[in-house]
């Protein structure tokens, strides 16, 4: 960050400050929400701030490639680099912002966050870019490196995706991951009908389009839905459409009395389960962090399902040792690399390595192994992740079934029968399939 303690409502200054904090480890969505809540911004400035922050994160490797000839070996303050990236993003990706405005605003932001000398440095770089132009990515000879710079994804991830899906499917996937994510909601059917919620949202100026992916789900535009009366009253919750599919596939009936959500925070799926089970049924919702248990409890209370949910601090790998209950259904929405969330959390592409993925796959298998001992006869485990890498998906399920002959993999079912013509029992949802988060769902039945 800039050494100066600066308070400003200038969206470009805020974007640079926010990007610097994200580069130091803050989560993009949380940091952005915090900044928006702390500053008095009109809707246009909120949109610009959000666009700049996500735009720079999504194209960071591209901007590094373009800027390198102008910076050379010079050591510059990290926030100055972020400022130059915001300028590049506006010049190359925002048609409605004229170049002279980009220059003037960027130089002004440099002076606010730094000093006159910083402003002169930024001025010189921007004018050099204007005179010389940006180097052509097509000139990169190695096809993987070229795609890495073009899509701003690490080479190891591109190599894995191509190995697992082929080049054409990978390119189609990559072309969609920098699109703006949709805002989707799930209706709380215990308190309202779909029609009630849609009418309530439309009254406040929102537009709600019925989801083709999940039941009781809508894609909403026209504002921040968490500020709506329907949200405040617990008639809906914010959840990605594909994130609703694991619960749909649990085949919850009135006979299901004991449910375990093994990694439940922040409670989206636990509260969804509560909509499908009987009043006398119980959900045990686990997480290893106390503050995340609080999130589960707060969500359950807002949606008026707290009577069905018992949230506890516990590592899911200790379930069979610490909990005597035999569960009819178990959801393992496993900790994962999160590569299905690249639209929503674009910074994770730079944080994770292949070694991280391999370590996570071992953890996922340990969780599955532990909770399987607490499943009742004829019970079912649904295993899901929000990643698109097979090491954490198919490979984990295959290893589990191979070492647990008492379990069988059965076809994953969803309300709208997604990908009905697929040849495999598991369900892969890629980011480009329905413009949702990427997700994986497998259903395991105890024989």
GROMACS .gro file of C-alpha atoms in nm:
model
  447
    1UNK     CA    1   0.000   0.000   0.000
    2UNK     CA    2   0.089   0.365  -0.032
    3UNK     CA    3   0.271   0.491   0.278
    4UNK     CA    4   0.035   0.790   0.294
    5UNK     CA    5  -0.279   0.752   0.506
    6UNK     CA    6  -0.534   0.861   0.249
    7UNK     CA    7  -0.911   0.879   0.285
    8UNK     CA    8  -1.075   0.934  -0.050
    9UNK     CA    9  -1.410   0.861  -0.216
   10UNK     CA   10  -1.244   0.865  -0.560
   11UNK     CA   11  -1.328   0.519  -0.707
   12UNK     CA   12  -0.993   0.496  -0.890
   13UNK     CA   13  -0.800   0.568  -0.570
   14UNK     CA   14  -1.015   0.316  -0.383
   15UNK     CA   15  -0.955   0.058  -0.657
   16UNK     CA   16  -0.576   0.091  -0.620
   17UNK     CA   17  -0.598   0.066  -0.241
   18UNK     CA   18  -0.827  -0.235  -0.263
   19UNK     CA   19  -0.606  -0.412  -0.520
   20UNK     CA   20  -0.298  -0.360  -0.303
   21UNK     CA   21  -0.473  -0.523  -0.007
   22UNK     CA   22  -0.595  -0.815  -0.219
   23UNK     CA   23  -0.240  -0.864  -0.351
   24UNK     CA   24  -0.134  -0.890   0.016
   25UNK     CA   25  -0.383  -1.171   0.081
   26UNK     CA   26  -0.726  -1.013   0.136
   27UNK     CA   27  -1.026  -1.181  -0.035
   28UNK     CA   28  -1.153  -0.974  -0.328
   29UNK     CA   29  -1.526  -1.000  -0.250
   30UNK     CA   30  -1.487  -0.928   0.123
   31UNK     CA   31  -1.242  -0.642   0.071
   32UNK     CA   32  -1.459  -0.483  -0.197
   33UNK     CA   33  -1.774  -0.507   0.016
   34UNK     CA   34  -1.588  -0.351   0.309
   35UNK     CA   35  -1.468  -0.057   0.098
   36UNK     CA   36  -1.816   0.002  -0.049
   37UNK     CA   37  -1.970  -0.002   0.300
   38UNK     CA   38  -1.712   0.244   0.437
   39UNK     CA   39  -1.742   0.506   0.162
   40UNK     CA   40  -2.022   0.723   0.027
   41UNK     CA   41  -2.032   0.617  -0.336
   42UNK     CA   42  -2.310   0.661  -0.588
   43UNK     CA   43  -2.414   0.362  -0.800
   44UNK     CA   44  -2.194   0.464  -1.095
   45UNK     CA   45  -1.885   0.490  -0.872
   46UNK     CA   46  -1.963   0.153  -0.708
   47UNK     CA   47  -1.984  -0.004  -1.053
   48UNK     CA   48  -1.657   0.157  -1.166
   49UNK     CA   49  -1.477   0.050  -0.848
   50UNK     CA   50  -1.601  -0.309  -0.881
   51UNK     CA   51  -1.520  -0.321  -1.252
   52UNK     CA   52  -1.166  -0.191  -1.198
   53UNK     CA   53  -1.087  -0.429  -0.911
   54UNK     CA   54  -1.216  -0.743  -1.080
   55UNK     CA   55  -1.084  -0.637  -1.420
   56UNK     CA   56  -0.727  -0.595  -1.296
   57UNK     CA   57  -0.731  -0.923  -1.102
   58UNK     CA   58  -0.873  -1.112  -1.400
   59UNK     CA   59  -0.610  -0.980  -1.644
   60UNK     CA   60  -0.308  -0.943  -1.415
   61UNK     CA   61  -0.070  -1.165  -1.619
   62UNK     CA   62  -0.169  -0.983  -1.939
   63UNK     CA   63  -0.095  -0.648  -1.778
   64UNK     CA   64   0.239  -0.773  -1.643
   65UNK     CA   65   0.334  -0.876  -1.998
   66UNK     CA   66   0.227  -0.544  -2.148
   67UNK     CA   67   0.390  -0.325  -1.880
   68UNK     CA   68   0.725  -0.505  -1.853
   69UNK     CA   69   0.898  -0.328  -2.151
   70UNK     CA   70   0.808   0.012  -2.001
   71UNK     CA   71   0.919  -0.072  -1.647
   72UNK     CA   72   1.219  -0.288  -1.727
   73UNK     CA   73   1.429  -0.355  -1.418
   74UNK     CA   74   1.300  -0.051  -1.229
   75UNK     CA   75   1.183  -0.124  -0.876
   76UNK     CA   76   0.848   0.045  -0.827
   77UNK     CA   77   0.612   0.058  -0.535
   78UNK     CA   78   0.351  -0.224  -0.561
   79UNK     CA   79   0.059   0.020  -0.543
   80UNK     CA   80   0.201   0.216  -0.840
   81UNK     CA   81   0.200  -0.106  -1.041
   82UNK     CA   82  -0.166  -0.161  -0.945
   83UNK     CA   83  -0.243   0.196  -1.053
   84UNK     CA   84  -0.082   0.138  -1.394
   85UNK     CA   85  -0.281  -0.185  -1.428
   86UNK     CA   86  -0.606   0.005  -1.367
   87UNK     CA   87  -0.504   0.250  -1.641
   88UNK     CA   88  -0.427  -0.036  -1.882
   89UNK     CA   89  -0.759  -0.201  -1.801
   90UNK     CA   90  -0.952   0.118  -1.878
   91UNK     CA   91  -0.756   0.179  -2.199
   92UNK     CA   92  -0.796  -0.174  -2.334
   93UNK     CA   93  -1.127  -0.301  -2.193
   94UNK     CA   94  -1.352  -0.002  -2.116
   95UNK     CA   95  -1.471   0.153  -2.441
   96UNK     CA   96  -1.672   0.432  -2.276
   97UNK     CA   97  -1.376   0.591  -2.095
   98UNK     CA   98  -1.176   0.822  -2.329
   99UNK     CA   99  -0.797   0.792  -2.312
  100UNK     CA  100  -0.741   1.151  -2.196
  101UNK     CA  101  -0.975   1.085  -1.901
  102UNK     CA  102  -0.783   0.767  -1.812
  103UNK     CA  103  -0.455   0.960  -1.819
  104UNK     CA  104  -0.583   1.256  -1.615
  105UNK     CA  105  -0.757   1.042  -1.351
  106UNK     CA  106  -0.463   0.801  -1.316
  107UNK     CA  107  -0.212   1.084  -1.275
  108UNK     CA  108  -0.439   1.250  -1.018
  109UNK     CA  109  -0.469   0.922  -0.825
  110UNK     CA  110  -0.086   0.890  -0.831
  111UNK     CA  111  -0.054   1.235  -0.672
  112UNK     CA  112  -0.319   1.161  -0.407
  113UNK     CA  113  -0.160   0.830  -0.306
  114UNK     CA  114   0.200   0.938  -0.359
  115UNK     CA  115   0.345   1.277  -0.446
  116UNK     CA  116   0.421   1.499  -0.745
  117UNK     CA  117   0.717   1.279  -0.844
  118UNK     CA  118   0.490   0.973  -0.857
  119UNK     CA  119   0.253   1.165  -1.079
  120UNK     CA  120   0.538   1.250  -1.319
  121UNK     CA  121   0.652   0.886  -1.327
  122UNK     CA  122   0.301   0.762  -1.410
  123UNK     CA  123   0.265   1.038  -1.671
  124UNK     CA  124   0.588   0.927  -1.844
  125UNK     CA  125   0.485   0.558  -1.849
  126UNK     CA  126   0.138   0.631  -1.988
  127UNK     CA  127   0.274   0.859  -2.263
  128UNK     CA  128   0.533   0.595  -2.357
  129UNK     CA  129   0.255   0.338  -2.387
  130UNK     CA  130   0.057   0.582  -2.602
  131UNK     CA  131   0.354   0.640  -2.835
  132UNK     CA  132   0.492   0.285  -2.862
  133UNK     CA  133   0.178   0.075  -2.823
  134UNK     CA  134   0.150  -0.258  -2.638
  135UNK     CA  135   0.332  -0.567  -2.753
  136UNK     CA  136   0.127  -0.833  -2.932
  137UNK     CA  137   0.047  -1.148  -2.731
  138UNK     CA  138   0.019  -1.342  -3.059
  139UNK     CA  139   0.397  -1.311  -3.095
  140UNK     CA  140   0.454  -1.548  -2.800
  141UNK     CA  141   0.572  -1.869  -2.966
  142UNK     CA  142   0.493  -2.130  -2.701
  143UNK     CA  143   0.116  -2.202  -2.723
  144UNK     CA  144   0.073  -2.271  -2.350
  145UNK     CA  145   0.261  -1.954  -2.250
  146UNK     CA  146   0.062  -1.758  -2.507
  147UNK     CA  147  -0.270  -1.888  -2.367
  148UNK     CA  148  -0.146  -1.823  -2.013
  149UNK     CA  149  -0.078  -1.454  -2.089
  150UNK     CA  150  -0.391  -1.419  -2.301
  151UNK     CA  151  -0.626  -1.570  -2.038
  152UNK     CA  152  -0.417  -1.465  -1.737
  153UNK     CA  153  -0.405  -1.816  -1.594
  154UNK     CA  154  -0.098  -2.001  -1.461
  155UNK     CA  155   0.058  -2.240  -1.712
  156UNK     CA  156   0.022  -2.542  -1.480
  157UNK     CA  157  -0.355  -2.491  -1.461
  158UNK     CA  158  -0.390  -2.462  -1.837
  159UNK     CA  159  -0.182  -2.777  -1.885
  160UNK     CA  160  -0.403  -2.968  -1.639
  161UNK     CA  161  -0.726  -2.847  -1.797
  162UNK     CA  162  -0.607  -2.940  -2.146
  163UNK     CA  163  -0.491  -3.281  -2.024
  164UNK     CA  164  -0.831  -3.346  -1.862
  165UNK     CA  165  -1.070  -3.185  -2.111
  166UNK     CA  166  -0.885  -3.133  -2.438
  167UNK     CA  167  -0.780  -2.804  -2.594
  168UNK     CA  168  -1.113  -2.705  -2.750
  169UNK     CA  169  -1.317  -2.758  -2.431
  170UNK     CA  170  -1.048  -2.580  -2.227
  171UNK     CA  171  -1.052  -2.276  -2.459
  172UNK     CA  172  -1.433  -2.260  -2.436
  173UNK     CA  173  -1.409  -2.273  -2.057
  174UNK     CA  174  -1.136  -2.010  -2.042
  175UNK     CA  175  -1.328  -1.771  -2.268
  176UNK     CA  176  -1.611  -1.757  -2.012
  177UNK     CA  177  -1.426  -1.725  -1.682
  178UNK     CA  178  -1.364  -1.350  -1.703
  179UNK     CA  179  -1.731  -1.270  -1.764
  180UNK     CA  180  -1.912  -1.091  -1.483
  181UNK     CA  181  -2.073  -1.340  -1.242
  182UNK     CA  182  -2.450  -1.353  -1.215
  183UNK     CA  183  -2.634  -1.271  -0.892
  184UNK     CA  184  -2.864  -1.560  -0.807
  185UNK     CA  185  -3.102  -1.631  -0.522
  186UNK     CA  186  -3.279  -1.931  -0.371
  187UNK     CA  187  -3.635  -1.888  -0.250
  188UNK     CA  188  -3.696  -1.997   0.109
  189UNK     CA  189  -4.002  -2.211   0.035
  190UNK     CA  190  -4.076  -2.252   0.406
  191UNK     CA  191  -4.175  -1.885   0.425
  192UNK     CA  192  -4.280  -1.785   0.073
  193UNK     CA  193  -4.366  -1.906  -0.275
  194UNK     CA  194  -4.152  -1.829  -0.578
  195UNK     CA  195  -4.425  -1.590  -0.696
  196UNK     CA  196  -4.425  -1.402  -0.363
  197UNK     CA  197  -4.051  -1.346  -0.381
  198UNK     CA  198  -4.046  -1.244  -0.748
  199UNK     CA  199  -4.328  -0.994  -0.687
  200UNK     CA  200  -4.150  -0.852  -0.383
  201UNK     CA  201  -3.824  -0.808  -0.578
  202UNK     CA  202  -3.997  -0.653  -0.880
  203UNK     CA  203  -4.170  -0.403  -0.649
  204UNK     CA  204  -3.823  -0.283  -0.544
  205UNK     CA  205  -3.701  -0.254  -0.904
  206UNK     CA  206  -3.520  -0.587  -0.943
  207UNK     CA  207  -3.555  -0.820  -1.239
  208UNK     CA  208  -3.575  -1.192  -1.155
  209UNK     CA  209  -3.535  -1.458  -1.426
  210UNK     CA  210  -3.617  -1.821  -1.345
  211UNK     CA  211  -3.311  -2.046  -1.333
  212UNK     CA  212  -3.274  -2.332  -1.580
  213UNK     CA  213  -3.023  -2.497  -1.345
  214UNK     CA  214  -3.185  -2.528  -1.002
  215UNK     CA  215  -3.535  -2.531  -0.855
  216UNK     CA  216  -3.669  -2.226  -0.669
  217UNK     CA  217  -3.374  -2.028  -0.802
  218UNK     CA  218  -3.365  -1.696  -0.990
  219UNK     CA  219  -3.098  -1.485  -1.158
  220UNK     CA  220  -3.148  -1.133  -1.025
  221UNK     CA  221  -3.033  -0.799  -1.164
  222UNK     CA  222  -3.108  -0.435  -1.094
  223UNK     CA  223  -2.930  -0.382  -0.764
  224UNK     CA  224  -2.777  -0.539  -0.456
  225UNK     CA  225  -3.028  -0.810  -0.361
  226UNK     CA  226  -2.894  -0.839  -0.004
  227UNK     CA  227  -3.040  -0.491   0.051
  228UNK     CA  228  -3.391  -0.605  -0.044
  229UNK     CA  229  -3.683  -0.646   0.197
  230UNK     CA  230  -3.726  -1.009   0.087
  231UNK     CA  231  -3.367  -1.083   0.188
  232UNK     CA  232  -3.407  -0.901   0.520
  233UNK     CA  233  -3.728  -1.094   0.596
  234UNK     CA  234  -3.563  -1.430   0.521
  235UNK     CA  235  -3.772  -1.504   0.213
  236UNK     CA  236  -3.459  -1.566   0.005
  237UNK     CA  237  -3.089  -1.621   0.031
  238UNK     CA  238  -2.804  -1.551  -0.208
  239UNK     CA  239  -2.655  -1.868  -0.353
  240UNK     CA  240  -2.508  -1.964  -0.688
  241UNK     CA  241  -2.734  -2.182  -0.900
  242UNK     CA  242  -2.486  -2.468  -0.929
  243UNK     CA  243  -2.419  -2.458  -0.552
  244UNK     CA  244  -2.782  -2.565  -0.503
  245UNK     CA  245  -2.733  -2.891  -0.694
  246UNK     CA  246  -2.563  -3.102  -0.423
  247UNK     CA  247  -2.865  -3.068  -0.192
  248UNK     CA  248  -3.104  -3.140  -0.478
  249UNK     CA  249  -2.918  -3.467  -0.537
  250UNK     CA  250  -2.947  -3.584  -0.172
  251UNK     CA  251  -3.291  -3.733  -0.239
  252UNK     CA  252  -3.431  -3.592   0.084
  253UNK     CA  253  -3.767  -3.737   0.189
  254UNK     CA  254  -3.988  -3.729   0.497
  255UNK     CA  255  -3.817  -4.049   0.615
  256UNK     CA  256  -3.481  -3.873   0.643
  257UNK     CA  257  -3.443  -3.773   1.009
  258UNK     CA  258  -3.069  -3.724   1.063
  259UNK     CA  259  -2.852  -3.525   0.821
  260UNK     CA  260  -2.485  -3.432   0.848
  261UNK     CA  261  -2.341  -3.132   0.664
  262UNK     CA  262  -1.973  -3.206   0.719
  263UNK     CA  263  -1.828  -2.872   0.603
  264UNK     CA  264  -2.124  -2.639   0.637
  265UNK     CA  265  -2.006  -2.276   0.657
  266UNK     CA  266  -2.147  -2.028   0.576
  267UNK     CA  267  -2.465  -2.235   0.585
  268UNK     CA  268  -2.611  -2.204   0.235
  269UNK     CA  269  -2.655  -2.577   0.183
  270UNK     CA  270  -2.753  -2.652   0.545
  271UNK     CA  271  -3.039  -2.401   0.522
  272UNK     CA  272  -3.136  -2.547   0.183
  273UNK     CA  273  -3.150  -2.897   0.336
  274UNK     CA  274  -3.379  -2.754   0.606
  275UNK     CA  275  -3.634  -2.667   0.336
  276UNK     CA  276  -3.664  -3.029   0.226
  277UNK     CA  277  -3.672  -3.227   0.553
  278UNK     CA  278  -3.954  -3.288   0.802
  279UNK     CA  279  -4.008  -3.063   1.104
  280UNK     CA  280  -3.879  -3.332   1.341
  281UNK     CA  281  -3.561  -3.395   1.139
  282UNK     CA  282  -3.223  -3.257   1.245
  283UNK     CA  283  -2.918  -3.125   1.061
  284UNK     CA  284  -2.576  -3.141   1.228
  285UNK     CA  285  -2.366  -2.870   1.062
  286UNK     CA  286  -1.991  -2.867   1.119
  287UNK     CA  287  -1.699  -2.632   1.070
  288UNK     CA  288  -1.357  -2.607   1.231
  289UNK     CA  289  -1.375  -2.231   1.300
  290UNK     CA  290  -1.587  -2.065   1.568
  291UNK     CA  291  -1.652  -1.751   1.359
  292UNK     CA  292  -1.783  -1.967   1.074
  293UNK     CA  293  -2.019  -2.149   1.311
  294UNK     CA  294  -2.157  -1.803   1.389
  295UNK     CA  295  -2.217  -1.748   1.015
  296UNK     CA  296  -2.414  -2.073   0.993
  297UNK     CA  297  -2.622  -1.978   1.296
  298UNK     CA  298  -2.690  -1.626   1.167
  299UNK     CA  299  -2.799  -1.754   0.825
  300UNK     CA  300  -3.022  -2.019   0.985
  301UNK     CA  301  -3.181  -1.758   1.210
  302UNK     CA  302  -3.247  -1.512   0.927
  303UNK     CA  303  -3.415  -1.789   0.724
  304UNK     CA  304  -3.611  -1.913   1.029
  305UNK     CA  305  -3.467  -2.266   1.015
  306UNK     CA  306  -3.244  -2.245   1.324
  307UNK     CA  307  -3.466  -2.498   1.503
  308UNK     CA  308  -3.355  -2.768   1.259
  309UNK     CA  309  -2.980  -2.692   1.257
  310UNK     CA  310  -2.729  -2.781   1.526
  311UNK     CA  311  -2.403  -2.605   1.434
  312UNK     CA  312  -2.087  -2.740   1.600
  313UNK     CA  313  -1.714  -2.678   1.593
  314UNK     CA  314  -1.561  -3.005   1.474
  315UNK     CA  315  -1.314  -3.128   1.216
  316UNK     CA  316  -1.511  -3.357   0.985
  317UNK     CA  317  -1.227  -3.611   1.004
  318UNK     CA  318  -1.324  -3.671   1.368
  319UNK     CA  319  -1.696  -3.732   1.311
  320UNK     CA  320  -1.689  -4.107   1.373
  321UNK     CA  321  -1.492  -4.055   1.696
  322UNK     CA  322  -1.694  -3.764   1.840
  323UNK     CA  323  -2.052  -3.819   1.722
  324UNK     CA  324  -2.248  -4.138   1.790
  325UNK     CA  325  -2.541  -4.058   1.560
  326UNK     CA  326  -2.592  -4.266   1.246
  327UNK     CA  327  -2.696  -4.031   0.967
  328UNK     CA  328  -2.946  -4.104   0.690
  329UNK     CA  329  -2.781  -3.852   0.460
  330UNK     CA  330  -2.438  -3.691   0.464
  331UNK     CA  331  -2.326  -3.396   0.256
  332UNK     CA  332  -1.953  -3.351   0.207
  333UNK     CA  333  -1.919  -3.017   0.031
  334UNK     CA  334  -1.545  -3.052   0.063
  335UNK     CA  335  -1.278  -2.785   0.113
  336UNK     CA  336  -1.124  -2.747  -0.233
  337UNK     CA  337  -0.908  -2.530  -0.457
  338UNK     CA  338  -1.215  -2.338  -0.573
  339UNK     CA  339  -1.126  -2.317  -0.944
  340UNK     CA  340  -1.496  -2.328  -1.029
  341UNK     CA  341  -1.527  -1.984  -0.867
  342UNK     CA  342  -1.285  -1.793  -1.091
  343UNK     CA  343  -1.551  -1.539  -1.192
  344UNK     CA  344  -1.634  -1.462  -0.829
  345UNK     CA  345  -1.288  -1.496  -0.674
  346UNK     CA  346  -1.047  -1.431  -0.961
  347UNK     CA  347  -0.740  -1.397  -0.736
  348UNK     CA  348  -0.734  -1.770  -0.651
  349UNK     CA  349  -0.580  -1.846  -0.992
  350UNK     CA  350  -0.255  -1.690  -0.869
  351UNK     CA  351  -0.256  -1.834  -0.516
  352UNK     CA  352  -0.292  -2.207  -0.575
  353UNK     CA  353  -0.040  -2.464  -0.702
  354UNK     CA  354  -0.068  -2.821  -0.826
  355UNK     CA  355   0.082  -2.929  -0.494
  356UNK     CA  356  -0.205  -2.752  -0.313
  357UNK     CA  357  -0.453  -2.947  -0.527
  358UNK     CA  358  -0.285  -3.277  -0.442
  359UNK     CA  359  -0.283  -3.194  -0.069
  360UNK     CA  360  -0.651  -3.101  -0.083
  361UNK     CA  361  -0.739  -3.428  -0.255
  362UNK     CA  362  -0.583  -3.618   0.036
  363UNK     CA  363  -0.784  -3.410   0.286
  364UNK     CA  364  -1.104  -3.469   0.088
  365UNK     CA  365  -1.050  -3.845   0.092
  366UNK     CA  366  -0.981  -3.838   0.468
  367UNK     CA  367  -1.311  -3.655   0.527
  368UNK     CA  368  -1.505  -3.899   0.311
  369UNK     CA  369  -1.344  -4.196   0.485
  370UNK     CA  370  -1.428  -4.057   0.831
  371UNK     CA  371  -1.791  -3.961   0.773
  372UNK     CA  372  -1.867  -4.286   0.587
  373UNK     CA  373  -1.837  -4.469   0.919
  374UNK     CA  374  -2.127  -4.263   1.053
  375UNK     CA  375  -2.372  -4.340   0.772
  376UNK     CA  376  -2.675  -4.555   0.839
  377UNK     CA  377  -2.744  -4.863   0.626
  378UNK     CA  378  -2.903  -4.770   0.293
  379UNK     CA  379  -2.794  -4.411   0.357
  380UNK     CA  380  -2.637  -4.180   0.101
  381UNK     CA  381  -2.336  -3.951   0.088
  382UNK     CA  382  -2.328  -3.665  -0.159
  383UNK     CA  383  -1.975  -3.545  -0.231
  384UNK     CA  384  -1.935  -3.207  -0.398
  385UNK     CA  385  -1.671  -2.944  -0.471
  386UNK     CA  386  -1.662  -2.602  -0.637
  387UNK     CA  387  -1.358  -2.695  -0.845
  388UNK     CA  388  -1.314  -2.822  -1.201
  389UNK     CA  389  -1.002  -3.036  -1.149
  390UNK     CA  390  -1.041  -3.413  -1.158
  391UNK     CA  391  -0.775  -3.468  -0.890
  392UNK     CA  392  -1.026  -3.332  -0.636
  393UNK     CA  393  -1.334  -3.475  -0.802
  394UNK     CA  394  -1.342  -3.801  -0.998
  395UNK     CA  395  -1.011  -3.923  -0.858
  396UNK     CA  396  -1.122  -3.879  -0.496
  397UNK     CA  397  -1.450  -4.062  -0.557
  398UNK     CA  398  -1.277  -4.344  -0.745
  399UNK     CA  399  -1.023  -4.394  -0.464
  400UNK     CA  400  -1.301  -4.394  -0.205
  401UNK     CA  401  -1.514  -4.654  -0.386
  402UNK     CA  402  -1.209  -4.874  -0.449
  403UNK     CA  403  -1.129  -4.886  -0.077
  404UNK     CA  404  -1.492  -4.901   0.045
  405UNK     CA  405  -1.666  -5.192  -0.130
  406UNK     CA  406  -1.976  -5.135   0.083
  407UNK     CA  407  -2.042  -4.820  -0.121
  408UNK     CA  408  -2.156  -4.782  -0.481
  409UNK     CA  409  -2.157  -4.477  -0.706
  410UNK     CA  410  -2.511  -4.403  -0.831
  411UNK     CA  411  -2.628  -4.145  -1.087
  412UNK     CA  412  -2.647  -3.790  -0.950
  413UNK     CA  413  -3.002  -3.661  -0.990
  414UNK     CA  414  -3.113  -3.297  -1.001
  415UNK     CA  415  -3.462  -3.148  -1.017
  416UNK     CA  416  -3.416  -3.027  -1.377
  417UNK     CA  417  -3.229  -3.344  -1.480
  418UNK     CA  418  -2.917  -3.158  -1.591
  419UNK     CA  419  -2.700  -3.319  -1.857
  420UNK     CA  420  -2.945  -3.609  -1.890
  421UNK     CA  421  -2.748  -3.755  -2.181
  422UNK     CA  422  -2.415  -3.776  -1.995
  423UNK     CA  423  -2.243  -4.113  -1.990
  424UNK     CA  424  -2.105  -4.087  -1.635
  425UNK     CA  425  -2.282  -4.114  -1.299
  426UNK     CA  426  -2.115  -3.802  -1.156
  427UNK     CA  427  -2.218  -3.451  -1.260
  428UNK     CA  428  -1.964  -3.199  -1.385
  429UNK     CA  429  -2.087  -2.841  -1.425
  430UNK     CA  430  -1.828  -2.620  -1.595
  431UNK     CA  431  -1.837  -2.239  -1.581
  432UNK     CA  432  -1.930  -2.214  -1.948
  433UNK     CA  433  -2.217  -2.469  -1.933
  434UNK     CA  434  -2.479  -2.243  -1.776
  435UNK     CA  435  -2.276  -1.933  -1.682
  436UNK     CA  436  -2.272  -2.048  -1.317
  437UNK     CA  437  -1.990  -2.145  -1.083
  438UNK     CA  438  -1.812  -2.466  -1.177
  439UNK     CA  439  -1.925  -2.759  -0.961
  440UNK     CA  440  -1.887  -3.132  -0.920
  441UNK     CA  441  -2.143  -3.364  -0.758
  442UNK     CA  442  -2.115  -3.740  -0.689
  443UNK     CA  443  -2.372  -3.958  -0.510
  444UNK     CA  444  -2.260  -4.260  -0.307
  445UNK     CA  445  -2.502  -4.518  -0.164
  446UNK     CA  446  -2.422  -4.757   0.119
  447UNK     CA  447  -2.524  -5.102   0.002
   0.00000   0.00000   0.00000
